[in-house]
Coordinates of C-alpha atoms and ligand atoms in Angstrom, one line a residue:
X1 CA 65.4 16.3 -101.0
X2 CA 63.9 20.1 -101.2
X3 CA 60.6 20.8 -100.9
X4 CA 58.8 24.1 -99.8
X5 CA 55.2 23.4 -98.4
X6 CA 52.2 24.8 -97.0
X7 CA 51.9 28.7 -94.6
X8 CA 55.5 28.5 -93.2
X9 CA 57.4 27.5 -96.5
X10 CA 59.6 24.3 -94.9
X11 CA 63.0 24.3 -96.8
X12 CA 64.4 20.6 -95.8
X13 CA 67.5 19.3 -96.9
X14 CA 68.3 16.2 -95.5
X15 CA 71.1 13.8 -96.9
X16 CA 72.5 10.0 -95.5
X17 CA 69.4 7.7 -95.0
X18 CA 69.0 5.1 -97.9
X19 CA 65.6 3.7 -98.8
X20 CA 66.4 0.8 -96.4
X21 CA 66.4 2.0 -93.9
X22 CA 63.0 3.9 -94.4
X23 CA 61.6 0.5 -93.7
X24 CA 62.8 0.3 -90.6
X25 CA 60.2 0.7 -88.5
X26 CA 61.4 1.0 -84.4
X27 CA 60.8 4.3 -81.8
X28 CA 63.8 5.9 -80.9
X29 CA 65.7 7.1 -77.7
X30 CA 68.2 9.0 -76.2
X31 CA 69.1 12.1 -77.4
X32 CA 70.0 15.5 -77.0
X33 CA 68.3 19.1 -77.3
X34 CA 69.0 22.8 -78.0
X35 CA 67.3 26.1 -78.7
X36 CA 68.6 30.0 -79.0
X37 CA 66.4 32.6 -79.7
X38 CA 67.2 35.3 -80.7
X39 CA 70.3 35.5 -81.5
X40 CA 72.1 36.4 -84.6
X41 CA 74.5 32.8 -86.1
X42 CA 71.7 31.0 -84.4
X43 CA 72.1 28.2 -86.1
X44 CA 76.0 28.1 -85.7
X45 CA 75.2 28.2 -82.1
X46 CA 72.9 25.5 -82.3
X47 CA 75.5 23.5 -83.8
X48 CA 77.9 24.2 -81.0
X49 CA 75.4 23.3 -78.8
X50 CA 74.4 20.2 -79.9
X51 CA 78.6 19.7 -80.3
X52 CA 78.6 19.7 -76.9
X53 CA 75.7 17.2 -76.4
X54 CA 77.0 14.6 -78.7
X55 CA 77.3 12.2 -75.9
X56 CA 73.0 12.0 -75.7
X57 CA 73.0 11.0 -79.3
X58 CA 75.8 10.2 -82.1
X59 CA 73.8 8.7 -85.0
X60 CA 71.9 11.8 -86.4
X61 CA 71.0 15.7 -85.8
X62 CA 69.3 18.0 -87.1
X63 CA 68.8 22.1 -86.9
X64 CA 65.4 23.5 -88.0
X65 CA 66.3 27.6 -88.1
X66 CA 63.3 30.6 -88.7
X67 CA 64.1 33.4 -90.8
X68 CA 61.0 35.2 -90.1
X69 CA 59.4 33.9 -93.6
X70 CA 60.8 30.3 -94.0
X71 CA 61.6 27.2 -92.0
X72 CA 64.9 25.8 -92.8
X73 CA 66.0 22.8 -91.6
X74 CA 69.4 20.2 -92.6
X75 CA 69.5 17.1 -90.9
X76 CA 72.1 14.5 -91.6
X77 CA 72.9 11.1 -90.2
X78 CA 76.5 11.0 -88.7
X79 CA 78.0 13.5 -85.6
X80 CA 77.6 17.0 -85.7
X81 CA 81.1 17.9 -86.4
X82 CA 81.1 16.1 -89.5
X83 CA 77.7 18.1 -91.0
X84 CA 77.3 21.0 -89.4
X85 CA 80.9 22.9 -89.3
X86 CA 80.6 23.7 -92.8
X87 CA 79.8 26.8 -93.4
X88 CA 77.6 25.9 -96.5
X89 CA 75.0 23.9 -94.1
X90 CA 75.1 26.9 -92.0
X91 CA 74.2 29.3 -95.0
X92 CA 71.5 27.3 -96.0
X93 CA 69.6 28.4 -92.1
X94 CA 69.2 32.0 -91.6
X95 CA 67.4 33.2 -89.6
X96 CA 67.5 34.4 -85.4
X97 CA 66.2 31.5 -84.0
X98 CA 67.0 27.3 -84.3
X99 CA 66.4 24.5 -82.1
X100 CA 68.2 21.5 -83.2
X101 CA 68.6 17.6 -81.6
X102 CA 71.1 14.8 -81.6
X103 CA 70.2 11.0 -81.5
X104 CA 71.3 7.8 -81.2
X105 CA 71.8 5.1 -83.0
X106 CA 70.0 1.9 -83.6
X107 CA 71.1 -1.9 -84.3
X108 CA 68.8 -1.5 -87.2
X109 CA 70.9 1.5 -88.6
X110 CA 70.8 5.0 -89.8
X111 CA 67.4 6.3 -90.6
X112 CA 66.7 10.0 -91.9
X113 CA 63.3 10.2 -91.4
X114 CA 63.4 10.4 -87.6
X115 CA 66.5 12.9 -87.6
X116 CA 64.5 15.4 -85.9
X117 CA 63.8 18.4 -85.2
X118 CA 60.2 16.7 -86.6
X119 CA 58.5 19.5 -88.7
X120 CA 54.9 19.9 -89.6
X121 CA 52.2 23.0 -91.3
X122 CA 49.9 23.3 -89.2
X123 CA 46.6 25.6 -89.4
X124 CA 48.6 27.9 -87.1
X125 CA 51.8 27.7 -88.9
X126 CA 54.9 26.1 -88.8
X127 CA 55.8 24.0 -85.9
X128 CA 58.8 22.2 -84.8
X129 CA 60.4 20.0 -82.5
X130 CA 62.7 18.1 -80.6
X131 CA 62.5 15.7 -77.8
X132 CA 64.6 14.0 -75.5
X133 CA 62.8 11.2 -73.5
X134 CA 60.1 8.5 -74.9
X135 CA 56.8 8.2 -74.7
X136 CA 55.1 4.9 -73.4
X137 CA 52.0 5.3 -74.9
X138 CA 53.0 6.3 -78.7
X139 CA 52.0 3.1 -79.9
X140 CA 48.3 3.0 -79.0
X141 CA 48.2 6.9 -79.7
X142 CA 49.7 6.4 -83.4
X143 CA 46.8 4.0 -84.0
X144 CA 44.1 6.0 -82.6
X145 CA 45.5 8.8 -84.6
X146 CA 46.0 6.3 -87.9
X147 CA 42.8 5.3 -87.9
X148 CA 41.1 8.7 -87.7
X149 CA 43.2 9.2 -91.5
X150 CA 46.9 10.5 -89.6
X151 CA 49.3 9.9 -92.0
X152 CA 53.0 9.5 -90.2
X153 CA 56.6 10.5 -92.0
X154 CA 58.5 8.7 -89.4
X155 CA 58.1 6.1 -87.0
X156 CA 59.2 8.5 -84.1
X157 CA 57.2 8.9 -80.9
X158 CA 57.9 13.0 -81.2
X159 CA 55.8 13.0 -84.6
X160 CA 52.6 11.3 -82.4
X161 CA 53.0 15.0 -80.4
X162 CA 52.7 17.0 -83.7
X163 CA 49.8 15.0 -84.6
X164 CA 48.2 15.7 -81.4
X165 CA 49.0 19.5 -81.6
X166 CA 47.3 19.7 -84.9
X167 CA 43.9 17.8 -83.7
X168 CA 43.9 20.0 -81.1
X169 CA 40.6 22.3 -80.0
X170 CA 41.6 25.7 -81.1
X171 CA 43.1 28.4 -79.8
X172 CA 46.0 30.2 -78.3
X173 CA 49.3 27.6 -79.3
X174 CA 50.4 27.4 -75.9
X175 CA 47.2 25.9 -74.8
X176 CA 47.0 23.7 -77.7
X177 CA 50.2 22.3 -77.0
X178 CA 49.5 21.6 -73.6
X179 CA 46.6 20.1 -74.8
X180 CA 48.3 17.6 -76.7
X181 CA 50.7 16.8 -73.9
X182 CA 48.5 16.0 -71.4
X183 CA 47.7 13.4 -73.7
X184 CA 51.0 11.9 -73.9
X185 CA 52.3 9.5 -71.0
X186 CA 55.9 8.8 -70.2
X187 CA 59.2 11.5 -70.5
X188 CA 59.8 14.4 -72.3
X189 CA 62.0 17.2 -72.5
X190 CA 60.8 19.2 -75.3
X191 CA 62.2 22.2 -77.8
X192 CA 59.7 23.3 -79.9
X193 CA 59.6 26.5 -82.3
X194 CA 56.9 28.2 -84.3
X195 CA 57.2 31.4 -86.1
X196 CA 57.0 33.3 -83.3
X197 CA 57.8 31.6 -80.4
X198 CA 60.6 29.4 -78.4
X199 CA 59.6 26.9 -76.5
X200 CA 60.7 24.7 -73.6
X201 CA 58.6 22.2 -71.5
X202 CA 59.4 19.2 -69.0
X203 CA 57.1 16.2 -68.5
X204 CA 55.9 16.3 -65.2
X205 CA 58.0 14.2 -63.8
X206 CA 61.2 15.4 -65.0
X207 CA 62.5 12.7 -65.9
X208 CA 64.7 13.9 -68.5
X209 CA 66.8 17.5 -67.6
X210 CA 66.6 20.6 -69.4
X211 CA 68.1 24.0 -68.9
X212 CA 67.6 27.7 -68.8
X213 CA 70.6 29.9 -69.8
X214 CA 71.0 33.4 -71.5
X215 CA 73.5 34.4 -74.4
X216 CA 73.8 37.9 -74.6
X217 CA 70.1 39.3 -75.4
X218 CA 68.7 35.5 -76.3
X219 CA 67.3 32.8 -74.3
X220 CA 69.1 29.7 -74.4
X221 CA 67.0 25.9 -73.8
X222 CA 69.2 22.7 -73.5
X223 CA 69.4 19.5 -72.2
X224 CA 72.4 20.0 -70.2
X225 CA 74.3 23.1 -68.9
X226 CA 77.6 21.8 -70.5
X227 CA 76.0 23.3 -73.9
X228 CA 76.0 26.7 -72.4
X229 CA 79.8 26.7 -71.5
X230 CA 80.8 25.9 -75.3
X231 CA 79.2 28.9 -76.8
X232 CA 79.4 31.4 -73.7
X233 CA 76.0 31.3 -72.3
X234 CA 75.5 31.7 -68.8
X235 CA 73.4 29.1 -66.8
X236 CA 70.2 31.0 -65.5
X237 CA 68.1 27.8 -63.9
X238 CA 66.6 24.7 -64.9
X239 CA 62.9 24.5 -66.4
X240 CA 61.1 22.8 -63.7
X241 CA 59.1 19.3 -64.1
X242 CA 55.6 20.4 -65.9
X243 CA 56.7 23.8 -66.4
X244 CA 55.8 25.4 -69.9
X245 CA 58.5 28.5 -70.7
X246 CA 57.0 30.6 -74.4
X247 CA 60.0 32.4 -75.0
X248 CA 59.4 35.5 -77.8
X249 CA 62.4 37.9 -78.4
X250 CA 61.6 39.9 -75.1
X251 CA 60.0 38.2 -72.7
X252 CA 59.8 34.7 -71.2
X253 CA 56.3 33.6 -70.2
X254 CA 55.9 30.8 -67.6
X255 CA 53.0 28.6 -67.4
X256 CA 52.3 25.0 -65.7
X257 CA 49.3 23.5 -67.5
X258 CA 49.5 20.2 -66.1
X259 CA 48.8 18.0 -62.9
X260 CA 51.2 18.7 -60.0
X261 CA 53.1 15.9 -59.6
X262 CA 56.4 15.2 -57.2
X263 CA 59.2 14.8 -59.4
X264 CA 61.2 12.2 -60.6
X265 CA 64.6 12.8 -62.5
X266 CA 66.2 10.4 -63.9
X267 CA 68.8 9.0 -61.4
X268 CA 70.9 7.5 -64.2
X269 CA 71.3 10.7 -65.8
X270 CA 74.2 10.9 -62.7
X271 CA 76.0 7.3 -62.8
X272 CA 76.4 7.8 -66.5
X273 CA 74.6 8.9 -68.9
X274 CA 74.7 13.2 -68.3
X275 CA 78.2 14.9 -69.0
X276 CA 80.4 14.8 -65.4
X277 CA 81.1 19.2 -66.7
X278 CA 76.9 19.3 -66.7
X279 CA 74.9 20.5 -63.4
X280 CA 72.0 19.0 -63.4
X281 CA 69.2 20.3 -60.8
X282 CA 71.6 22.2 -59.1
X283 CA 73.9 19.3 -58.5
X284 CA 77.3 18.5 -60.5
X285 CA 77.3 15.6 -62.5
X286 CA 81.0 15.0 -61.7
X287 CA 81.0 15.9 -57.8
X288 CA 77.9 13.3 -57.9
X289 CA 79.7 10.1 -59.7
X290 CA 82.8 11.4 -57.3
X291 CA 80.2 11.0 -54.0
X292 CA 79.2 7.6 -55.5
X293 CA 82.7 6.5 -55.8
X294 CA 83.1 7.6 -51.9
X295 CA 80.2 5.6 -50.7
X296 CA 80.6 3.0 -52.9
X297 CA 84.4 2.2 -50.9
X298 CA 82.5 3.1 -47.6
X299 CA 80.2 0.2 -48.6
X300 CA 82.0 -2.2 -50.2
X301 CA 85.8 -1.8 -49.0
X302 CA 88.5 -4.0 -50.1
X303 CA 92.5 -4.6 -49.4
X304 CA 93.9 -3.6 -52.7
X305 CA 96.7 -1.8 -54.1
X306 CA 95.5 0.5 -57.0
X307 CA 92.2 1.6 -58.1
X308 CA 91.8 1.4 -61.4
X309 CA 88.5 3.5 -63.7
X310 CA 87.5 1.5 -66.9
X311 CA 87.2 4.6 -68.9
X312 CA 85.4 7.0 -69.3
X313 CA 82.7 6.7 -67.6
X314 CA 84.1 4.8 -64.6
X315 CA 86.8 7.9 -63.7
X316 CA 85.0 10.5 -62.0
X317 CA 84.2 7.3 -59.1
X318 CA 87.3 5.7 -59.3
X319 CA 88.6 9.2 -58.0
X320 CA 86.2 9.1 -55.1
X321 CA 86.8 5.6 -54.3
X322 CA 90.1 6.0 -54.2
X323 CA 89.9 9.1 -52.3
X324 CA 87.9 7.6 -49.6
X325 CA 89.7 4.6 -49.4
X326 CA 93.5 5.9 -49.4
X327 CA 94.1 3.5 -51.9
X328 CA 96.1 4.7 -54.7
X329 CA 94.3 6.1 -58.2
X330 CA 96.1 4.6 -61.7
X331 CA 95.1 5.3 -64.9
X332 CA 95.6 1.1 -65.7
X333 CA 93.4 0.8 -68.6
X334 CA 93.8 3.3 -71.7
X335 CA 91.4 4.1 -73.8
X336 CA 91.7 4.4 -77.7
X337 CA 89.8 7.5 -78.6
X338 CA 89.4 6.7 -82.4
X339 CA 87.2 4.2 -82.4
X340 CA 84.4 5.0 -84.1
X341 CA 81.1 3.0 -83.4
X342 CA 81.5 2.0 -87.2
X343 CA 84.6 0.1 -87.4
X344 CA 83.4 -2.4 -85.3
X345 CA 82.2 -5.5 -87.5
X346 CA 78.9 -6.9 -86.4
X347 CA 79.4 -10.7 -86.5
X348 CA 80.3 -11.8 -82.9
X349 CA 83.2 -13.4 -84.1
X350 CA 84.8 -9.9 -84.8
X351 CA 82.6 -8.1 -82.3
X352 CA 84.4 -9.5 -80.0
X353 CA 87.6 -7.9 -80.3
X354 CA 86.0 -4.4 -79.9
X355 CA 87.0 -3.9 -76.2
X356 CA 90.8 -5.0 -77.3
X357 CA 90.2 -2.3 -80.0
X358 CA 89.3 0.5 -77.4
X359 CA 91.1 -0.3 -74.3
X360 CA 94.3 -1.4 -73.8
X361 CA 95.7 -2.4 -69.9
X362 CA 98.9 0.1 -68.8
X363 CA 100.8 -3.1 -67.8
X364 CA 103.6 -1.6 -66.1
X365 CA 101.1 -0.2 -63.5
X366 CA 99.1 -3.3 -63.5
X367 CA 101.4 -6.3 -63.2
X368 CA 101.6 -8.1 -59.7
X369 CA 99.3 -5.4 -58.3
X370 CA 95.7 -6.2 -56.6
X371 CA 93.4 -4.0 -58.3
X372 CA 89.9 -2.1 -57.7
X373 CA 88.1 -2.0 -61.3
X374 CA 85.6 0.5 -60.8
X375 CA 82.4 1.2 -63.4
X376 CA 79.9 3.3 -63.7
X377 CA 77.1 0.1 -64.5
X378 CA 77.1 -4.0 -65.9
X379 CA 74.6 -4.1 -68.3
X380 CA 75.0 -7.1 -70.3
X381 CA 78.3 -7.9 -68.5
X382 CA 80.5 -7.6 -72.3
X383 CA 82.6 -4.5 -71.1
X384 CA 83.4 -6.1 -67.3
X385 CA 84.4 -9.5 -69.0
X386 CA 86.8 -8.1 -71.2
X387 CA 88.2 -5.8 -69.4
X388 CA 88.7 -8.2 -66.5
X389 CA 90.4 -10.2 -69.1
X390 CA 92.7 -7.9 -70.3
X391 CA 93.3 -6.6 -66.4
X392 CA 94.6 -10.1 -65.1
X393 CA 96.2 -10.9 -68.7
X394 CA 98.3 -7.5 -67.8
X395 CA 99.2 -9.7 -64.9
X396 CA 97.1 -8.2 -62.0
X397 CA 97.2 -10.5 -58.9
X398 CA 93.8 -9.8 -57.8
X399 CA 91.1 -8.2 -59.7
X400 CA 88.2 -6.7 -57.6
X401 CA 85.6 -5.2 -59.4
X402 CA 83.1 -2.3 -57.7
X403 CA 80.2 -0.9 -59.9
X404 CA 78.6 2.5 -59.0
X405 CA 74.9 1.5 -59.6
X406 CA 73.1 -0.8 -58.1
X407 CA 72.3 -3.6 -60.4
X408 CA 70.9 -2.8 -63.4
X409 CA 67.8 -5.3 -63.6
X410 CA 64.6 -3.2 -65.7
X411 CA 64.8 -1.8 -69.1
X412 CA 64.6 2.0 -68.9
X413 CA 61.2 3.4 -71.4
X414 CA 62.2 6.6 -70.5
X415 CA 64.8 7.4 -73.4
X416 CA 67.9 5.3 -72.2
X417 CA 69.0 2.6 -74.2
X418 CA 68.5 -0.6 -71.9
X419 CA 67.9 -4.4 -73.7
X420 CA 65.3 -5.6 -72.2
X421 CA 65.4 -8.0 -68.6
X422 CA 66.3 -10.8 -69.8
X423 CA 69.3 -9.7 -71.6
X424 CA 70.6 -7.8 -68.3
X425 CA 73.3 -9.2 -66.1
X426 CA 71.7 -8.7 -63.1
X427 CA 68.0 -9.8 -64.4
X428 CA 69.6 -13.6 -64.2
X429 CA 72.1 -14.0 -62.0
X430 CA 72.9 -12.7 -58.3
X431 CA 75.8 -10.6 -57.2
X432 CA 78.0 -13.9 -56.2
X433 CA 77.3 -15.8 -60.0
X434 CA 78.3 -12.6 -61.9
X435 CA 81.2 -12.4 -59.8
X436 CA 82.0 -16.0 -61.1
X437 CA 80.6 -15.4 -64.4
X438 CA 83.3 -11.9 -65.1
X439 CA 86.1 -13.4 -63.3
X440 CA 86.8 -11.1 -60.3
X441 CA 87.9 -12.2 -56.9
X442 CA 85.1 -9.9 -55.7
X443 CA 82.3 -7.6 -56.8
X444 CA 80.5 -5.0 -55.2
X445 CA 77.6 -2.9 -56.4
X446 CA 76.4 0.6 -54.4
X447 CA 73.5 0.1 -52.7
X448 CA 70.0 2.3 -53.7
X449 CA 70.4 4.2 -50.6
X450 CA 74.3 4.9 -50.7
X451 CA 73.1 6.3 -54.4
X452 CA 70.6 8.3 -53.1
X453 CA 72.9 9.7 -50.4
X454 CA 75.3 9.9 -52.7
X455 CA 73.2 12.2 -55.2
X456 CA 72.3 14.5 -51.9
X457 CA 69.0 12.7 -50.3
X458 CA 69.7 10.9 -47.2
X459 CA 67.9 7.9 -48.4
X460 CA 65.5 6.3 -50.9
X461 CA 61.9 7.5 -49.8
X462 CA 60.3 4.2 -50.8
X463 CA 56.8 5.3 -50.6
X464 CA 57.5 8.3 -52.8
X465 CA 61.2 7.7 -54.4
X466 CA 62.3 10.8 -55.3
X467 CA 64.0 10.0 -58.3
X468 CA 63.3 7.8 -61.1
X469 CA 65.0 4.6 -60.5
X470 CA 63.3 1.9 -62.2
X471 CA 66.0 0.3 -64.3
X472 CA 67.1 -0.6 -60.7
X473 CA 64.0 -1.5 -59.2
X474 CA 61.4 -2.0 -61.7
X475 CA 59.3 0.6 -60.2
X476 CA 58.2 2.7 -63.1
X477 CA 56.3 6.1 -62.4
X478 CA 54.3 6.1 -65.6
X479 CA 52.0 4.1 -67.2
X480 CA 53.4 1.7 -70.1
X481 CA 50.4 1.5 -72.0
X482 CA 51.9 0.4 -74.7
X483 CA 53.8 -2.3 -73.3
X484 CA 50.6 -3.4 -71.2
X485 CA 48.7 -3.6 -74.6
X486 CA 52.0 -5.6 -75.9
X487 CA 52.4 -2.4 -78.2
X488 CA 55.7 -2.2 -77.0
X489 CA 58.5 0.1 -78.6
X490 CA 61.4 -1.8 -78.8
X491 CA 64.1 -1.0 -77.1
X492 CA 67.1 -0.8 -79.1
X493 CA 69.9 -3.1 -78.9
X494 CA 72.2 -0.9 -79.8
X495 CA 73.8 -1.3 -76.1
X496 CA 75.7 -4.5 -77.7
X497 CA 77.5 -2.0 -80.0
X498 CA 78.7 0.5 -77.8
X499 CA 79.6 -1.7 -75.6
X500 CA 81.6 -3.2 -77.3
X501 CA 83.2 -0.2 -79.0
Ligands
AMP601 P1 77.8 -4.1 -70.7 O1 79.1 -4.4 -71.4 O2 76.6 -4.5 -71.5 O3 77.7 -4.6 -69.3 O4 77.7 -2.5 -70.7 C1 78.2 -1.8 -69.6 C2 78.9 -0.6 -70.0 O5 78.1 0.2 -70.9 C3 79.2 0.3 -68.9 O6 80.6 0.4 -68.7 C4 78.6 1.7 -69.2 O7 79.6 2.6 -69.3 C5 78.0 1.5 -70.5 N1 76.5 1.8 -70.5 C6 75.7 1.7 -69.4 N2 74.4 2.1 -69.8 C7 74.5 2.3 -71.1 C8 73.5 2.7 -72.1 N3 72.3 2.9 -71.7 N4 73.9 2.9 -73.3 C9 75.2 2.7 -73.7 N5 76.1 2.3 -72.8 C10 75.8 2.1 -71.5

């Protein structure tokens, strides 16, 4: 589809969504975002960029470049590498500027229209943008907007923000921007460009990261540092909760236009969900998820003789458990590498042989040996009672299983993918029944404060937590209005999938 409209002159080719999936009508989460400005190949940047932040988002991205004149943006379903190495999508955005975003995928499937970045004309000129985070009052602001004539292209909760902008009182865009935010509730890390400015801004909260950096004369916005190292840009600092930064080719302008609050990043961005290369608030995610491996055998020791990650996610701990411990590190589960999210078969019958599909036990290192399991988090419990499975089928003699989270019990609104409570582990059953229940002769989860040590605070502050922790403990530091006016966005159930991958 190609269509050129209003002041800025949009140019938006966008392939992959069939009219299906239009109707699928859900909010979407977790994602990654990028910006360079200005920069010469900034959309070939952008693409690197975004490369590097696959891991926030692997069913759809999108790079919306400014030539100066025109808006161009692609935006394909599918990873990055498979769209946006060809030099053909990179001709068709010029320009010395581009933000761009990766998403995630929903059980519902592929769905074009909310590849962002989202685009709109406004009276002021072109504007776009991508988000990572979600926003928990969408739902009611969608309606309000609706009713007073909106008319939506998506179902995302980042299109709600473009409304908002464009309802705005006039006057300078920065203000009118923050205007529209401070009419949003929940998280949001935010890219946005217009056709003269870059620019970055975090909820105030923080919940979700987002990082300063510098490329040679441009300015650099992403949501983790580990998209500066692929291209060569050097880490400058990260944009701080309810900070505004209007970046224009020479100068950076830094505003706060909302409430002070005390922050509160999200503490799963640690266990598992950031990239262990990423520093994140000044703190590496890898030496963190090491730390929480190291408390985690402090807390919860056992007489074993291996410890053993379930990969990928579980290695980084396993090391500092092991480490702590003395107990020997093995690499006793291997994981298959090519298994894309799309060869695994939906019905449960076949679903069920994804874990076989992507992990395979080393049984050489395994057989007769009592072995530490260690995770990054149970969700649903799928992963752990497979892999348990295929750890004492490899002939292990024990099989003890330590999780570096506390148990997961809330859904997250914040832009993780979480099912919701009653589909959690941990929601239903205690520490000793999912023992039972995944087939270990012990389980241990860290505890909140052994987390919070473990991140580099010597405890949860439970008055004021100092992160955001609620899938953990339910305590949310938002509003859900939507989900307290049962307008709830649904939180995707994609979770089955990947676990199961
Ligand atoms: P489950 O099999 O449902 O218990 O899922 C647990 C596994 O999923 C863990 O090993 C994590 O590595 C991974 N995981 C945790 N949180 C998420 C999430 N929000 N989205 C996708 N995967 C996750």
């Amino acid at each position: 589809m190609t269509f050129e409209a209003g002041p800025s002159h949009l140019t938006q080719i966008t392939s992959g969504g069939s009219v299906d999936e239009l109707a699928e009508d859900k909010f979407f989460d977790e994602c990654g975002v990028f910006g360079i400005c200005p920069a010469s190949d900034a959309a070939a940047l952008t693409a690197l960029g975004l490369h590097a932040l696959q891991h926030r988002g692997q069913e759809g991205a999108g790079i919306v470049a400014y030539d100066g004149e025109n808006f161009n943006a692609e935006k394909r379903i599918g990873l990055v590498g498979d769209h946006f190495t060809k030099q053909s999508v990179i001709d068709r955005l010029p320009g010395d500027r581009a933000i761009g975003h990766v998403r995630y995928s929903t059980a519902g499937g592929a769905n074009i229209r909310n590849v962002q970045p989202m685009f709109a004309d406004l009276s002021t000129g072109g504007l776009a943008v991508a988000h990572n985070g979600n926003l928990t009052n969408a739902e009611s602001l969608r309606a309000e907007l609706v009713a007073n004539g909106a008319i939506f292209q998506s179902t995302s909760d980042t299109e709600v923000i473009l409304h908002l902008v464009s309802q705005s009182e006039p006057g300078p865009f920065k203000d009118r921007f923050a205007a529209a935010l401070r009419r949003v509730e929940g998280a949001y890390s935010l890219v946005a460009l217009t056709n003269k400015k870059m620019i970055g801004v975090r909820d105030p909260l923080g919940v979700r990261p987002l990082v300063l950096g510098r490329y040679e004369g441009a300015w650099v916005l992403a949501s983790e540092s580990c998209a500066f190292d692929i291209i060569g840009a050097t880490y400058e600092r990260d944009i701080e909760p309810g900070e505004m930064v209007i970046i224009s080719e020479d100068r950076i302008e830094s505003i706060r236009p909302f409430v002070d609050m005390a922050s509160r990043f999200c503490i799963f961005e640690y266990v598992y969900f950031a990239r262990p290369d990423s520093v994140i608030e000044g703190r590496s995610v890898y030496e963190s998820r090491k730390q929480i491996g190291r408390e985690l055998a402090m807390e919860c020791p056992v007489d074993a003789d291996l410890v053993v990650p379930v990969p990928d996610s579980g290695v980084p701990a396993a090391i500092g458990f092991a480490e702590a411990s003395g107990i020997p590190f093995e690499l006793g589960i291997i994981r298959n590498h090519y298994v894309g999210r799309t060869f695994i078969e939906p019905e449960d019958r076949i679903r069920h042989l994804g874990v076989k599909l992507k992990h395979n036990a080393a049984r050489a290192q395994l057989a007769g040996k009592k072995v530490v399991l260690v995770d990054d988090s149970i969700v649903r419990g799928t992963t752990s009672l497979k892999i348990v499975k295929l750890v004492r089928e490899a002939g292990a003699k024990e099989v003890h299983m330590r999780i570096a989270a506390p148990p997961t019990m809330h859904p997250c609104y914040y832009g993780v993918d979480t099912p919701e409570s009653e589909e959690l582990m941990a929601f239903k059953h205690s520490v000793e029944e999912i023992a039972k229940i995944i087939q270990v002769d012990s389980l241990g989860y860290i505890s909140m404060d052994g987390l919070y040590r473990a991140v580099g605070e010597t405890a949860r502050n439970n008055g004021a937590p100092q992160f955001c922790d609620a899938c953990f403990t339910g305590e949310y530091p938002t509003q859900l209005t939507d989900r307290s006016q049962n307008k709830k966005s649904p939180q995707l159930s994609l979770l089955v999938e990947r676990a199961a991958e």
